[in-house]
mmCIF file with all atom_site columns, C-alpha atoms (C1' of nucleotides) in Angstrom:
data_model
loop_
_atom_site.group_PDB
_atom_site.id
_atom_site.type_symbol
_atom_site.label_atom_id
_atom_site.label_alt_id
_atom_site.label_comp_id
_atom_site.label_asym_id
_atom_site.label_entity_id
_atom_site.label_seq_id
_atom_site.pdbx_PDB_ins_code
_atom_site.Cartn_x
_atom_site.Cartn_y
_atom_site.Cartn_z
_atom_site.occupancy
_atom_site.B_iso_or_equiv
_atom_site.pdbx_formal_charge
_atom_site.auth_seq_id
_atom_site.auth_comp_id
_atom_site.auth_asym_id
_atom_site.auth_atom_id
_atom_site.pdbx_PDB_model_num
ATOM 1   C CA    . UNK A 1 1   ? 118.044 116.267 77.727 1.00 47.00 ? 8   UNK A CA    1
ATOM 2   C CA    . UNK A 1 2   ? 115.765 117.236 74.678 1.00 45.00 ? 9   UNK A CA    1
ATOM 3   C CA    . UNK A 1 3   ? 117.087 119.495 71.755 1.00 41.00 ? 10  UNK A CA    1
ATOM 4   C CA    . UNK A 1 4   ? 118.713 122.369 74.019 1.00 42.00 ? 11  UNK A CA    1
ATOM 5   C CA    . UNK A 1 5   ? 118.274 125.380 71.473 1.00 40.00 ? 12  UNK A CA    1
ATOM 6   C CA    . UNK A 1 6   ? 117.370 128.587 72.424 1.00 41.00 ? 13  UNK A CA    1
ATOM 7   C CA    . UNK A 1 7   ? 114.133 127.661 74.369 1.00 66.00 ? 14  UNK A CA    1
ATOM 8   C CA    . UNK A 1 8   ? 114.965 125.575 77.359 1.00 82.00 ? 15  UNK A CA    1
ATOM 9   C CA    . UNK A 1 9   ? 111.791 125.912 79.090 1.00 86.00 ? 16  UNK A CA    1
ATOM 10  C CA    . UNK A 1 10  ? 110.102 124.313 75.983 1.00 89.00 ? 17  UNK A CA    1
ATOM 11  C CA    . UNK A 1 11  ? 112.642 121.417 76.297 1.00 90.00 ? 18  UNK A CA    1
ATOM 12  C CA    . UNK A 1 12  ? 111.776 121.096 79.902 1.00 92.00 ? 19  UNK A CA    1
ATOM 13  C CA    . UNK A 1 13  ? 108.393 120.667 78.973 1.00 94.00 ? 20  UNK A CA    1
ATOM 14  C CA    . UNK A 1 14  ? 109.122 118.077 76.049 1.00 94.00 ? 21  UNK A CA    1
ATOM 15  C CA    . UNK A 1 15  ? 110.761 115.920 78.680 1.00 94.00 ? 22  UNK A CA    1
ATOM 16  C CA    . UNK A 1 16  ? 108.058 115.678 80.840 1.00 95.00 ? 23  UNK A CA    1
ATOM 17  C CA    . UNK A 1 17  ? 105.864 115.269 78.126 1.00 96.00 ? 24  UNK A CA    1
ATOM 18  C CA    . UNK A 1 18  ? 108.041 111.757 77.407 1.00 95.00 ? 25  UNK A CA    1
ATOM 19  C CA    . UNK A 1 19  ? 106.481 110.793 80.529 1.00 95.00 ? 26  UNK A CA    1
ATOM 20  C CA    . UNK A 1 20  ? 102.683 109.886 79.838 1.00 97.00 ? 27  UNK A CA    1
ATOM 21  C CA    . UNK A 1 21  ? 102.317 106.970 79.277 1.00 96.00 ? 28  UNK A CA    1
ATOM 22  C CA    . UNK A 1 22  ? 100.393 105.217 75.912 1.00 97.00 ? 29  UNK A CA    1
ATOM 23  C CA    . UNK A 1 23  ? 96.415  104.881 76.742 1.00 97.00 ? 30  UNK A CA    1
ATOM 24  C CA    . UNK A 1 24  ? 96.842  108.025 79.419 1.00 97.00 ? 31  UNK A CA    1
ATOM 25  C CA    . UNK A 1 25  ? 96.187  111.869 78.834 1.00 97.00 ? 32  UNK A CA    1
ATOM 26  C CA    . UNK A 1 26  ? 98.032  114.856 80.604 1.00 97.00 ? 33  UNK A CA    1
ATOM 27  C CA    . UNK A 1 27  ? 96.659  118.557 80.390 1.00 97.00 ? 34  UNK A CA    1
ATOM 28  C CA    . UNK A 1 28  ? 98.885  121.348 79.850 1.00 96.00 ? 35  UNK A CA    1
ATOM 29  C CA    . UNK A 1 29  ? 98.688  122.944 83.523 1.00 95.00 ? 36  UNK A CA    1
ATOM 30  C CA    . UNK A 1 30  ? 99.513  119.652 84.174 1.00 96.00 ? 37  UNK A CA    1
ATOM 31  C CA    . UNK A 1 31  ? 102.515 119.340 81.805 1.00 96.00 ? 38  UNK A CA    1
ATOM 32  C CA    . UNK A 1 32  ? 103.669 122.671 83.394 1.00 94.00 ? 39  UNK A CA    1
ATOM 33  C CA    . UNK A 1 33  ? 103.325 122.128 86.288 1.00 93.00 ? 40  UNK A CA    1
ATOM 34  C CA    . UNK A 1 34  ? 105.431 118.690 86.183 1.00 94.00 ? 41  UNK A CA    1
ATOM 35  C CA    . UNK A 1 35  ? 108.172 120.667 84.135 1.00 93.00 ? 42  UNK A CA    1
ATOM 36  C CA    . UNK A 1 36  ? 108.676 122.972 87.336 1.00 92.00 ? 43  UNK A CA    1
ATOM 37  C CA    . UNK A 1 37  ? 106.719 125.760 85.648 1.00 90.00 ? 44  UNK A CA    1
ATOM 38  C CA    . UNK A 1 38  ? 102.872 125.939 87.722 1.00 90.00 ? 45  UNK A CA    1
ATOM 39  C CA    . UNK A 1 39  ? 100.800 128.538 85.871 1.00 89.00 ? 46  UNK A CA    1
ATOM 40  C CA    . UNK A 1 40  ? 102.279 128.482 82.721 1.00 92.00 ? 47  UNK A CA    1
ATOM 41  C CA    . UNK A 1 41  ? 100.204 125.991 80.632 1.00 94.00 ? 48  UNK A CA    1
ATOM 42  C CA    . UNK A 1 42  ? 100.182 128.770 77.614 1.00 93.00 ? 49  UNK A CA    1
ATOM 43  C CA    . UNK A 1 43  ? 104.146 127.866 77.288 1.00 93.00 ? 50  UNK A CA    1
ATOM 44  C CA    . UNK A 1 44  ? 102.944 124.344 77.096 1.00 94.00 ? 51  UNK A CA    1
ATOM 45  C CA    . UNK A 1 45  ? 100.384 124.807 74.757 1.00 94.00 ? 52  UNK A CA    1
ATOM 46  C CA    . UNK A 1 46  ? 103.181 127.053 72.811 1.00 92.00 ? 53  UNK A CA    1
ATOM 47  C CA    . UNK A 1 47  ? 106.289 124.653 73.625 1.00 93.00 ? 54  UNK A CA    1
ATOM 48  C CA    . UNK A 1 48  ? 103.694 121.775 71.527 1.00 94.00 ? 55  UNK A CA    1
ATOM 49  C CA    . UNK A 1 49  ? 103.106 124.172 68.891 1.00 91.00 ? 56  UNK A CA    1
ATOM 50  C CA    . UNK A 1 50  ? 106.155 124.384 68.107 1.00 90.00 ? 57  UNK A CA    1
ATOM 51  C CA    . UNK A 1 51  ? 107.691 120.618 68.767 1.00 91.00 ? 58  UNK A CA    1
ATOM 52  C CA    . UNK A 1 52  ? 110.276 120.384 66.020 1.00 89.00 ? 59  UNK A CA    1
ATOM 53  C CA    . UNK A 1 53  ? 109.428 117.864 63.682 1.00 87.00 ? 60  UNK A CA    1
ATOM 54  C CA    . UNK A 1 54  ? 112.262 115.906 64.934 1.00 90.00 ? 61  UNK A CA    1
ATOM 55  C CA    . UNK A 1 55  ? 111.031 115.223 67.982 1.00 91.00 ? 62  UNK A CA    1
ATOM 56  C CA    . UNK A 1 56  ? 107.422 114.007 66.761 1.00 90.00 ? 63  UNK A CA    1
ATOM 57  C CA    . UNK A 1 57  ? 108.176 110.365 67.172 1.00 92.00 ? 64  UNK A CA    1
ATOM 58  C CA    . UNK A 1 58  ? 109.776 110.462 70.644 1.00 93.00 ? 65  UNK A CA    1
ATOM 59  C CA    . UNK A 1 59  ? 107.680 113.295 72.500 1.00 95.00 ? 66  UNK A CA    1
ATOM 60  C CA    . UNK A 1 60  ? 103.770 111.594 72.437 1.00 96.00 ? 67  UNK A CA    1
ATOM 61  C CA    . UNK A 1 61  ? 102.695 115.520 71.973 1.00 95.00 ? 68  UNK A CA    1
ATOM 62  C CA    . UNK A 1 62  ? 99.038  113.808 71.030 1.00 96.00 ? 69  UNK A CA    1
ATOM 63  C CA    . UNK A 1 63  ? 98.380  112.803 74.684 1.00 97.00 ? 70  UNK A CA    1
ATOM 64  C CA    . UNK A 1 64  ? 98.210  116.528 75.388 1.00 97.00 ? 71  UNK A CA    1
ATOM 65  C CA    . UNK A 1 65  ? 94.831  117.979 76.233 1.00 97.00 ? 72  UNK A CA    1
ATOM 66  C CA    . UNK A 1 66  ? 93.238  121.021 77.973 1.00 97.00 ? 73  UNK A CA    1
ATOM 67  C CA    . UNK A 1 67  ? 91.978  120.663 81.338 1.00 95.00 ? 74  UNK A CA    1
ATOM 68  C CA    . UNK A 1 68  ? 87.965  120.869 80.278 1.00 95.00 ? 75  UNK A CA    1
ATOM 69  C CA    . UNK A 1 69  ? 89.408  116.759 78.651 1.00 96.00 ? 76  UNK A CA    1
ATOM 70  C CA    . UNK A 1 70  ? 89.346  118.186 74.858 1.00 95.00 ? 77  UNK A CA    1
ATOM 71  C CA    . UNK A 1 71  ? 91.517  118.195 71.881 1.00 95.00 ? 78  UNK A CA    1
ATOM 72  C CA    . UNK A 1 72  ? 92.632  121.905 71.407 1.00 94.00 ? 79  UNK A CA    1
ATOM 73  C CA    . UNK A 1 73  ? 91.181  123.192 68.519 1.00 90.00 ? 80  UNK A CA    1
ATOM 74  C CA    . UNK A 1 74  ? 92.535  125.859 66.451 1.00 88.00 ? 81  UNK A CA    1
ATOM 75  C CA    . UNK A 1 75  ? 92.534  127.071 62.545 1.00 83.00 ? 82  UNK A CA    1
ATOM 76  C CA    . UNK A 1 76  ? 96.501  127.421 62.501 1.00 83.00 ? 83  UNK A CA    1
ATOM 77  C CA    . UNK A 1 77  ? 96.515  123.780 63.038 1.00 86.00 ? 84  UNK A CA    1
ATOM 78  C CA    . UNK A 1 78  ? 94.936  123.091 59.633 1.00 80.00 ? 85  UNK A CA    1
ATOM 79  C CA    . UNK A 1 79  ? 94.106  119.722 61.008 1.00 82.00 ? 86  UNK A CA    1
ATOM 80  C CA    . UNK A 1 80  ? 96.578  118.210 63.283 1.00 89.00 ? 87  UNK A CA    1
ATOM 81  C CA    . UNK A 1 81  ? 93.627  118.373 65.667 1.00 90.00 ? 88  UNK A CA    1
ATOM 82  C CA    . UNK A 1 82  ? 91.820  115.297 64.078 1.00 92.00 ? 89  UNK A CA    1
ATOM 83  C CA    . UNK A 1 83  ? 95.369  113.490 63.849 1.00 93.00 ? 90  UNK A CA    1
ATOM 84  C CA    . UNK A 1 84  ? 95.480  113.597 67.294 1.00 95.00 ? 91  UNK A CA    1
ATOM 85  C CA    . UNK A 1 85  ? 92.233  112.398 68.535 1.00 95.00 ? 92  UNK A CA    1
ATOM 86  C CA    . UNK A 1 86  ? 92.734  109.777 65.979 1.00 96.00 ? 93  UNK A CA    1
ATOM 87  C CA    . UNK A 1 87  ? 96.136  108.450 67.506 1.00 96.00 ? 94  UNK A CA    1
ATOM 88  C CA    . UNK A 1 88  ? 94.028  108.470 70.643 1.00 97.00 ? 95  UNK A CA    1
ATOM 89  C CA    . UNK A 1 89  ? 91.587  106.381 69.499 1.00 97.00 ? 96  UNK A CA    1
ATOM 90  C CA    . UNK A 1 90  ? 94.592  103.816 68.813 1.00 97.00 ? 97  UNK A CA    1
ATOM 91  C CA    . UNK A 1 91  ? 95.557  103.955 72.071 1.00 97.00 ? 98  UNK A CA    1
ATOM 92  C CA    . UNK A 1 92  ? 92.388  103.131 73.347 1.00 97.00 ? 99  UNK A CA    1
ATOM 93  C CA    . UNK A 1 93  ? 91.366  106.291 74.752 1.00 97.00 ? 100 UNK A CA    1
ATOM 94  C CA    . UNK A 1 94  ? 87.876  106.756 74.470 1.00 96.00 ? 101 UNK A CA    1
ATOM 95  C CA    . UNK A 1 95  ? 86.052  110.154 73.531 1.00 96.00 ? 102 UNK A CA    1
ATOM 96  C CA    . UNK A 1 96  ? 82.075  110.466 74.433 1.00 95.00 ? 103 UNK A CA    1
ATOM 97  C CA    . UNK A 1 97  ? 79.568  111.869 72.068 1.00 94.00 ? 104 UNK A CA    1
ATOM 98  C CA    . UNK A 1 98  ? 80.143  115.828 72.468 1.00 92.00 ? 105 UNK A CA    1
ATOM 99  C CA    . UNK A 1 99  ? 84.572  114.556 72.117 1.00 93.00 ? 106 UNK A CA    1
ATOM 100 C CA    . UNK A 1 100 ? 85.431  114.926 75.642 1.00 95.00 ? 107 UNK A CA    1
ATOM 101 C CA    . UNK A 1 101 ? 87.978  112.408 77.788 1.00 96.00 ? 108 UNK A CA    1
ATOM 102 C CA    . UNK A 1 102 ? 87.191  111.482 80.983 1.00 95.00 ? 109 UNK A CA    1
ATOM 103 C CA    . UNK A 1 103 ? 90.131  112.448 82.704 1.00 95.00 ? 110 UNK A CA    1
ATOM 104 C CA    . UNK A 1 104 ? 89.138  110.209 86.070 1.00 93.00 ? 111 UNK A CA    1
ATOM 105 C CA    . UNK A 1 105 ? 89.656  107.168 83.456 1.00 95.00 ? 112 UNK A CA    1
ATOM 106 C CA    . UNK A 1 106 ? 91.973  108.435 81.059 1.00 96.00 ? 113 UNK A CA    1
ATOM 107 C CA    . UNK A 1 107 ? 93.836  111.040 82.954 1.00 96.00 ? 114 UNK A CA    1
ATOM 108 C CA    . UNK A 1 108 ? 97.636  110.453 83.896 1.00 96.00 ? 115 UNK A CA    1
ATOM 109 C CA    . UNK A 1 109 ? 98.423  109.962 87.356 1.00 92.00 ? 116 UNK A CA    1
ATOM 110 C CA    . UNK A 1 110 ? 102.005 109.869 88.176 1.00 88.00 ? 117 UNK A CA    1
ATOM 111 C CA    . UNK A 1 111 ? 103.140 108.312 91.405 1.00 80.00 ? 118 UNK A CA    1
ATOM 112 C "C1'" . DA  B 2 1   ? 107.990 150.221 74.125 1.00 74.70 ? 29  DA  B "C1'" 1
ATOM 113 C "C1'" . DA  B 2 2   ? 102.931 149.234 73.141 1.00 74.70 ? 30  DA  B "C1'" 1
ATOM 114 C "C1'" . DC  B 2 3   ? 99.840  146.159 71.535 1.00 74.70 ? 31  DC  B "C1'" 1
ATOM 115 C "C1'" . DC  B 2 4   ? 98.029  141.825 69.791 1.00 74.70 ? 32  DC  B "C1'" 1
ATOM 116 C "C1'" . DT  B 2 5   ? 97.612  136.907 69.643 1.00 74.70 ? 33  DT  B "C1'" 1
ATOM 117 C "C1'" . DG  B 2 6   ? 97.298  132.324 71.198 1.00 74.70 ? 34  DG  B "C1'" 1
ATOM 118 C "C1'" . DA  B 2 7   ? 97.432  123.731 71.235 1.00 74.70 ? 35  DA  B "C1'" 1
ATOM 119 C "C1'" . DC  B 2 8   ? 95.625  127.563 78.654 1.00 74.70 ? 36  DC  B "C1'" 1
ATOM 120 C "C1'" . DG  B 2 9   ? 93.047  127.768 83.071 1.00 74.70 ? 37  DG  B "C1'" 1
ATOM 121 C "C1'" . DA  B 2 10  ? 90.599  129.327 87.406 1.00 74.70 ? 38  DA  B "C1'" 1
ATOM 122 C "C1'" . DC  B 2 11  ? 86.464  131.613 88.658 1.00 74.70 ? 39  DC  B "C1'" 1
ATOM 123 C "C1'" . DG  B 2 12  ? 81.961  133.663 88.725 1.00 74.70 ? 40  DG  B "C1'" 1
ATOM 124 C "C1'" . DC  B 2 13  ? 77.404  133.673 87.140 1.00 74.70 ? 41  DC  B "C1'" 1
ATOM 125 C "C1'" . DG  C 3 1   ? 77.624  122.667 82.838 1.00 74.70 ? 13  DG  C "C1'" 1
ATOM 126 C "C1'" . DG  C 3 2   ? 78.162  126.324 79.310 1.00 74.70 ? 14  DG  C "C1'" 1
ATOM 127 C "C1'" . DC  C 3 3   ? 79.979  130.911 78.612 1.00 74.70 ? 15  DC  C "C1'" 1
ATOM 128 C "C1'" . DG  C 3 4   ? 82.350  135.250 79.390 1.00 74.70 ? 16  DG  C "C1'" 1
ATOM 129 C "C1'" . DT  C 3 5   ? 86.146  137.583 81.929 1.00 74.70 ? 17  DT  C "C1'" 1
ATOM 130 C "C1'" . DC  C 3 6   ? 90.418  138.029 83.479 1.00 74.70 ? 18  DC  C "C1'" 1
ATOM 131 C "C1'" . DG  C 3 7   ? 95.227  136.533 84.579 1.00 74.70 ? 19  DG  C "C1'" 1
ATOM 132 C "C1'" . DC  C 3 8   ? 99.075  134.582 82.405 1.00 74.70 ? 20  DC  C "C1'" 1
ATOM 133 C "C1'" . DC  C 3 9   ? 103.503 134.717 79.474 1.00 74.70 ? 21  DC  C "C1'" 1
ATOM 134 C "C1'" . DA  C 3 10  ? 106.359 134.261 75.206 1.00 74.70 ? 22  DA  C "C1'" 1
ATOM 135 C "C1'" . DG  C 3 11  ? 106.793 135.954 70.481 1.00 74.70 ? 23  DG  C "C1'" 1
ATOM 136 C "C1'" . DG  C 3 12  ? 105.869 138.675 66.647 1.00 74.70 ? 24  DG  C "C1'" 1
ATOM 137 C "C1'" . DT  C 3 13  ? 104.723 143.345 64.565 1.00 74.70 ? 25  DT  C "C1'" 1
#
DNA sequence: AACCTGACGACGC
DNA sequence: GGCGTCGCCAGGT
């Protein structure tokens, strides 16, 4: 169990989130849908807004994406955006000219 | 309570 | 495949 608090869907979500694996990508339906939650990828997308700092170095929040295989972009994220793609890149994830993944290669596929 | 705003996504054109 | 529309739901005002 993650960080309990007040918002135990977003913990759900954090937990499953544990679960990609390095060098592999998961979209937020997909997140949500893992965490017992179909339909609700905007809680994902919230629930990783608002990962407590804490939990930065044991959630990989970075192999999140959106379903079109893109890093979410957004001014209120003054940058974490590029951080992201860049711990990607580490990983070995590959992004093509226009920075989309190719979620056939890079895409997690749990058993 | 009403309304607005998103790290979203399926669908239609 | 790009783009707009429409559901979606939690939080904040």
């Amino acid at each position: 169990m993650v960080n309990p608090g007040p918002h135990d869907k977003h913990a759900l979500i954090f937990e499953v989130v544990r679960e990609v694996p390095y060098g592999k990508v998961a979209t937020y339906g997909q997140i949500a849908l893992l965490a017992g939650l179909p339909g609700h990828a905007r809680l994902a997308g919230y629930a990783m807004f608002n990962l407590p700092e804490d939990l930065a170095d044991s959630v990989p929040w970075h192999r999140v994406i959106n379903s079109q295989g893109r890093v979410s972009y957004s001014e209120s994220r003054r940058g974490n955006d590029h951080r992201q793609r860049e711990l990607l890149e580490q990983e070995g994830v590959e992004f093509d000219s226009r920075g989309r993944i190719d979620l056939a290669r890079f895409g997690w596929k749990p058993e």
